[in-house]
Coordinates of C-alpha atoms in Angstrom, one line a residue:
Chain R
M8 CA 0.0 0.0 0.0
A9 CA 1.6 3.2 -1.1
G10 CA -0.6 5.6 0.8
L11 CA -0.2 7.2 4.2
T12 CA -0.1 3.7 5.7
G13 CA 2.6 2.6 3.3
R14 CA 4.8 5.6 4.0
M15 CA 4.5 5.3 7.8
S16 CA 5.2 1.5 7.6
T17 CA 8.3 1.9 5.5
I18 CA 9.8 4.5 7.9
V19 CA 9.1 2.5 11.0
K20 CA 10.3 -0.8 9.6
A21 CA 13.5 0.8 8.4
K22 CA 14.1 2.3 11.8
V23 CA 13.3 -0.8 13.7
S24 CA 15.4 -3.0 11.5
K25 CA 18.3 -0.6 11.8
V26 CA 18.2 -1.2 15.5
L27 CA 17.8 -5.0 15.3
D28 CA 20.4 -5.4 12.5
R29 CA 23.2 -4.1 14.7
A30 CA 23.9 -7.6 16.1
E31 CA 23.4 -11.0 14.5
D32 CA 21.1 -12.2 17.2
P33 CA 18.1 -9.8 17.7
A34 CA 17.5 -11.3 21.2
E35 CA 21.0 -10.2 22.2
T36 CA 20.5 -6.8 20.6
L37 CA 17.4 -6.3 22.7
D38 CA 19.2 -7.5 25.8
Y39 CA 22.2 -5.4 25.1
S40 CA 20.0 -2.4 24.5
Y41 CA 18.2 -3.0 27.8
S42 CA 19.8 0.1 29.3
K43 CA 18.6 2.0 26.3
Q44 CA 15.1 0.8 27.0
L45 CA 15.3 1.8 30.6
E46 CA 16.5 5.1 29.5
L47 CA 13.5 5.5 27.2
L48 CA 11.1 4.5 30.0
Q49 CA 12.9 7.1 32.2
N50 CA 12.3 9.7 29.5
V51 CA 8.7 8.8 29.3
K52 CA 8.3 9.3 33.0
K53 CA 9.9 12.7 32.7
G54 CA 7.7 13.4 29.6
I55 CA 4.6 12.6 31.6
A56 CA 5.8 14.8 34.5
D57 CA 6.3 17.6 32.0
V58 CA 2.8 17.3 30.6
V59 CA 1.4 17.3 34.2
T60 CA 3.3 20.5 35.1
S61 CA 2.1 22.2 31.9
K62 CA -1.4 21.1 32.6
K63 CA -1.3 22.5 36.2
R64 CA 0.0 25.8 34.9
L65 CA -3.0 26.1 32.5
Q66 CA -5.3 25.2 35.3
L67 CA -3.9 28.0 37.4
Q68 CA -4.4 30.3 34.5
E69 CA -7.9 29.1 34.2
A70 CA -8.6 29.8 37.9
S71 CA -7.3 33.3 37.6
M72 CA -9.5 33.9 34.6
Q73 CA -12.5 32.7 36.4
Q74 CA -11.9 35.2 39.1
Q75 CA -11.5 37.8 36.4
V76 CA -15.0 36.9 35.0
V77 CA -16.5 37.4 38.5
K78 CA -14.7 40.7 38.9
L79 CA -15.8 42.1 35.6
D80 CA -19.4 41.0 36.3
T81 CA -19.2 42.9 39.6
Q82 CA -17.8 45.9 37.8
A83 CA -20.6 45.8 35.3
R84 CA -23.2 45.8 38.0
Q85 CA -21.4 48.6 39.9
A86 CA -21.2 50.7 36.7
L87 CA -24.9 50.2 35.9
A88 CA -25.8 51.2 39.4
A89 CA -23.7 54.3 39.0
N90 CA -25.6 55.0 35.9
R91 CA -22.7 54.4 33.6
E92 CA -23.9 52.1 30.9
D93 CA -20.8 52.8 28.8
L94 CA -18.6 51.4 31.6
A95 CA -20.9 48.5 32.2
R96 CA -20.7 47.7 28.5
L97 CA -16.9 47.8 28.5
A98 CA -16.8 45.5 31.5
L99 CA -19.2 43.0 29.8
E100 CA -17.2 43.1 26.6
R101 CA -14.1 42.2 28.5
K102 CA -15.9 39.5 30.4
Q103 CA -16.9 38.0 27.0
S104 CA -13.4 37.9 25.7
V105 CA -12.1 36.3 29.0
Q106 CA -14.8 33.7 28.6
T107 CA -13.8 33.0 25.1
E108 CA -10.2 32.6 26.3
L109 CA -11.4 30.3 29.1
Q110 CA -13.1 28.0 26.6
S111 CA -9.9 27.7 24.5
L112 CA -8.0 26.9 27.7
D113 CA -10.5 24.2 28.5
T114 CA -9.9 22.7 25.1
Q115 CA -6.1 22.8 25.5
I116 CA -6.2 21.2 29.0
G117 CA -8.4 18.4 27.5
E118 CA -5.9 17.9 24.7
L119 CA -3.0 17.6 27.1
E120 CA -4.9 15.1 29.2
T121 CA -5.5 13.0 26.0
Q122 CA -1.8 13.1 25.1
Q123 CA -0.8 12.2 28.7
Q124 CA -3.2 9.2 28.6
K125 CA -1.8 8.0 25.3
L126 CA 1.7 8.2 26.6
I127 CA 0.8 6.2 29.6
D128 CA -1.0 3.5 27.6
S129 CA 1.8 3.3 25.1
E130 CA 4.4 2.9 27.8
A131 CA 2.3 0.2 29.5
A132 CA 2.1 -1.7 26.2
M133 CA 5.8 -1.5 25.8
R134 CA 6.5 -2.9 29.2
A135 CA 4.1 -5.8 28.5
K136 CA 5.7 -6.5 25.2
L137 CA 9.2 -6.5 26.7
E138 CA 8.2 -8.8 29.5
A139 CA 6.5 -11.2 26.9
F140 CA 9.7 -11.0 24.8
R141 CA 12.0 -12.0 27.6
T142 CA 9.9 -15.1 28.3
K143 CA 9.2 -16.0 24.7
K144 CA 12.8 -16.0 23.5
E145 CA 13.8 -18.7 26.0
V146 CA 10.8 -20.8 24.9
I147 CA 11.6 -20.3 21.2
K148 CA 15.3 -21.2 21.8
A149 CA 14.3 -24.4 23.5
Q150 CA 11.7 -25.5 20.9
Y151 CA 13.3 -24.6 17.5
S152 CA 16.5 -25.2 15.7
A153 CA 19.0 -22.4 15.9
A154 CA 18.1 -21.1 12.5
E155 CA 14.4 -21.1 13.0
A156 CA 14.6 -19.7 16.4
Q157 CA 16.6 -16.8 15.0
V158 CA 13.7 -16.0 12.6
R159 CA 11.0 -16.3 15.2
I160 CA 13.0 -14.2 17.8
S161 CA 13.6 -11.6 15.1
E162 CA 9.8 -11.4 14.5
A163 CA 9.1 -11.0 18.2
A164 CA 11.8 -8.4 18.6
T165 CA 10.2 -6.4 15.7
G166 CA 7.0 -6.4 17.7
V167 CA 8.9 -4.8 20.6
G168 CA 10.7 -2.4 18.3
E169 CA 7.4 -1.2 16.8
Q170 CA 6.1 -0.5 20.3
M171 CA 9.3 1.5 21.1
A172 CA 8.6 3.6 18.0
D173 CA 5.1 4.0 19.2
V174 CA 6.2 5.3 22.6
G175 CA 8.7 7.6 20.9
L176 CA 6.0 9.2 18.8
A177 CA 3.5 9.5 21.7
M178 CA 6.3 11.2 23.7
Q179 CA 7.3 13.6 20.9
R180 CA 3.7 14.6 20.3
A181 CA 3.0 15.1 24.0
L182 CA 6.2 17.3 24.4
D183 CA 5.4 19.3 21.2
K184 CA 1.9 20.1 22.7
T185 CA 3.5 21.0 26.0
E186 CA 6.0 23.3 24.4
N187 CA 3.4 25.1 22.4
M188 CA 1.4 25.7 25.5
K189 CA 4.4 26.8 27.5
A190 CA 5.2 29.3 24.8
R191 CA 1.6 30.5 24.7
A192 CA 1.4 30.8 28.5
S193 CA 4.6 32.8 28.8
A194 CA 3.4 35.1 26.0
V195 CA 0.2 35.8 27.9
G196 CA 2.3 36.3 31.0
E197 CA 4.5 38.8 29.3
L198 CA 1.6 40.8 27.9
E199 CA 0.1 40.7 31.4
D200 CA 3.3 42.1 32.9
S201 CA 3.8 44.8 30.4
G202 CA 0.1 45.8 30.6
T203 CA -0.5 45.6 26.9
F204 CA -3.3 43.2 27.6
E205 CA -5.3 46.1 29.0
D206 CA -7.6 46.7 26.1
L207 CA -8.4 43.0 25.8
T208 CA -9.0 41.4 29.1
Q209 CA -6.9 43.2 31.7
L210 CA -5.6 40.1 33.4
G211 CA -3.3 41.8 35.9
A212 CA -4.0 42.1 39.5
G213 CA -4.7 45.5 40.9
K214 CA -6.8 48.3 39.6
D215 CA -7.7 48.8 35.9
D216 CA -9.2 51.7 34.2
I217 CA -12.7 50.6 34.9
D218 CA -11.9 50.5 38.6
R219 CA -10.3 54.0 38.4
Q220 CA -13.4 55.4 36.7
L221 CA -15.7 53.8 39.2
E222 CA -13.5 55.2 42.0
A223 CA -13.7 58.6 40.4
I224 CA -17.4 58.4 40.4
G225 CA -17.3 57.3 44.0
A226 CA -15.2 60.3 44.8
G227 CA -18.1 62.4 43.7
G228 CA -19.6 61.8 47.2
A229 CA -20.4 59.1 49.6
V230 CA -24.0 59.9 49.1
D231 CA -23.9 59.2 45.4
D232 CA -22.2 56.0 46.2
E233 CA -24.9 55.0 48.7
L234 CA -27.6 56.0 46.2
A235 CA -26.0 53.9 43.5
K236 CA -25.8 50.9 45.7
L237 CA -29.5 51.3 46.4
K238 CA -30.3 51.6 42.8
G239 CA -28.3 48.5 42.1
E240 CA -30.2 46.5 44.8
M241 CA -33.5 47.7 43.4
G242 CA -32.8 46.8 39.8
A243 CA -29.4 45.9 38.6
G244 CA -29.3 45.3 34.9
S245 CA -31.6 48.0 33.7
P246 CA -30.5 51.6 34.0
P247 CA -32.7 53.9 36.0
P248 CA -34.9 56.2 34.0
A249 CA -32.7 59.2 34.7
A250 CA -30.1 57.6 32.4
L251 CA -32.3 58.4 29.4
D252 CA -31.6 62.1 29.9
A253 CA -27.9 61.7 30.0
P254 CA -25.9 62.6 26.9
A255 CA -25.5 59.5 24.8
A256 CA -21.7 59.7 24.2
E257 CA -20.5 61.1 27.5
P258 CA -16.7 61.1 27.7
A259 CA -15.4 58.6 30.1
T260 CA -14.1 61.2 32.6
A261 CA -14.9 61.4 36.2
E262 CA -16.6 64.8 36.2
P263 CA -20.2 64.6 35.0
T264 CA -20.3 68.5 34.8
E265 CA -21.5 70.1 31.6
E266 CA -19.6 72.9 30.0
A267 CA -18.7 75.5 32.5
P268 CA -20.7 78.8 32.1
Chain F
M17 CA -3.0 -8.8 8.0
I18 CA -2.0 -6.9 11.1
I19 CA -2.3 -3.1 11.3
R20 CA -0.9 -0.9 13.9
I21 CA -2.5 2.4 14.7
F22 CA 0.1 4.4 16.6
S23 CA -1.0 5.5 20.1
D24 CA -3.8 3.0 19.8
G25 CA -2.8 -0.6 19.2
Q26 CA -2.6 -3.5 16.7
Y27 CA -5.5 -5.0 14.9
R28 CA -5.9 -8.2 12.9
I29 CA -7.9 -7.3 9.8
P30 CA -9.8 -9.9 7.7
E31 CA -9.0 -10.2 4.0
D32 CA -12.4 -9.0 2.8
A33 CA -12.0 -5.6 4.4
Q34 CA -8.7 -4.8 2.7
A35 CA -10.2 -3.4 -0.6
R36 CA -12.2 -0.8 1.4
L37 CA -9.1 -0.1 3.4
H38 CA -7.1 0.7 0.3
E39 CA -9.9 2.9 -1.0
L40 CA -10.0 5.0 2.2
D41 CA -6.2 5.2 2.2
A42 CA -6.2 6.5 -1.3
Q43 CA -8.8 9.1 -0.3
T44 CA -6.8 10.2 2.6
V45 CA -3.7 10.7 0.5
N46 CA -5.7 12.7 -2.0
A47 CA -6.9 15.0 0.8
V48 CA -3.4 15.5 2.0
D49 CA -2.2 16.3 -1.5
A50 CA -5.1 18.8 -1.9
G51 CA -4.5 20.3 1.5
D52 CA -8.2 19.7 2.3
E53 CA -8.4 19.5 6.0
E54 CA -12.1 18.5 6.2
A55 CA -11.7 15.7 3.6
F56 CA -8.6 14.5 5.4
T57 CA -10.3 14.4 8.8
S58 CA -13.3 12.5 7.5
S59 CA -11.5 10.0 5.3
Y60 CA -8.8 9.2 7.8
G61 CA -11.5 9.1 10.5
A62 CA -13.4 6.6 8.4
L63 CA -10.2 4.5 7.9
V64 CA -9.6 4.3 11.6
E65 CA -13.2 3.5 12.3
L66 CA -13.1 0.7 9.7
I67 CA -10.1 -0.9 11.4
H68 CA -11.8 -0.6 14.8
S69 CA -15.0 -2.2 13.6
V70 CA -13.7 -5.1 11.6
G71 CA -10.4 -5.6 13.3
E72 CA -9.6 -7.8 16.3
R73 CA -7.4 -6.0 18.8
L74 CA -4.2 -7.8 19.8
A75 CA -3.3 -8.0 23.5
D76 CA -0.5 -5.7 24.7
D77 CA 1.8 -8.7 25.3
E78 CA 1.5 -10.2 21.8
L79 CA 4.7 -9.8 19.8
E80 CA 3.4 -9.9 16.2
P81 CA 5.0 -7.5 13.8
S82 CA 2.6 -5.3 11.9
D83 CA 2.2 -5.5 8.1
L84 CA 1.1 -1.9 8.0
M85 CA 1.3 1.1 10.4
L86 CA -0.9 4.1 10.6
P87 CA -0.3 7.5 12.3
P88 CA -2.3 8.3 15.4
S89 CA -6.1 8.8 14.9
D90 CA -5.9 12.4 15.9
I91 CA -3.1 13.3 13.5
T92 CA -3.4 16.7 11.9
L93 CA -3.2 17.5 8.2
E94 CA 0.0 19.3 8.9
E95 CA 1.5 16.3 10.7
A96 CA 0.4 14.1 7.8
R97 CA 2.2 16.4 5.4
E98 CA 5.4 16.0 7.4
E99 CA 4.9 12.3 7.1
F100 CA 5.1 12.6 3.3
T101 CA 7.9 15.2 3.0
G102 CA 10.3 15.1 5.8
E103 CA 11.8 12.3 7.9
G104 CA 8.4 11.2 8.9
L105 CA 6.8 11.5 12.3
I106 CA 8.8 8.8 14.1
P107 CA 11.7 10.1 16.0
D108 CA 15.0 8.2 15.8

């Protein structure tokens, strides 16, 4: 078969036989390369640990974004209560984009979990095959003539070799995914640190511009604040009728004063 | 015939399923050539599904070499391309 299957088979077979052809006796080859196999299994363990670390990092990021959603929601309510529909809209827009980001994080965490499981399964299959091989080669040696035993052992060793290639690929794919996500996570981190994320989701701790504007409104007077709170309790979500009289495109400054006379 | 799907397992496939298998393999290759992600996903998905449905899965401790090997079922079009052009997906 010349298709995708054929190409893959050719490459794997070539690589497996390259390993097995190093010695005349494939059983010996596998025995000699036992330390190599242990090394591979060690690497798989490290690979799995790496995937787990990366997953935890994404989960932390997810938790912080969930807090962000709650915060933006609160801000939107506060803004509405303070009769600032424009600010409420801004907060809700940010909430939307954080939620979109959250969904994509969810997908990525799921993908990492899948890769991790595949790696674990593939490693388990390799251990099982190695174990079976060690038993079987003795049986074969006892039952067959030297020449025939050689052929049968070679076949069995190929089965192990294939599984090693399988583990190798599972590992490479898991690590590639992890690397991509690390790069992405650190890119988000950098944006966060430099504050350039402000106009998108404002992930950083501390106060953002919505907070500052809300504070400025608050500075207008404790009475206003109290009043806004009351309005919020009475009907968060719909602006009080007074808002209809306000100019549509009020600049986002703290002072609601009209032009000075 | 024994087929290995990477990151999945080995399957013993009956003779009478092989024609359909070749057909789906050819479709998959065409999709890769055309760079058609959707066609690739559906034809390769159908190929994997066929193997799962007609194939008998080998136990983990069986030592049969495979006649054919397939990339993982969740392979992307981009990865399949590398399979054709570069050194292939399998690391040394």
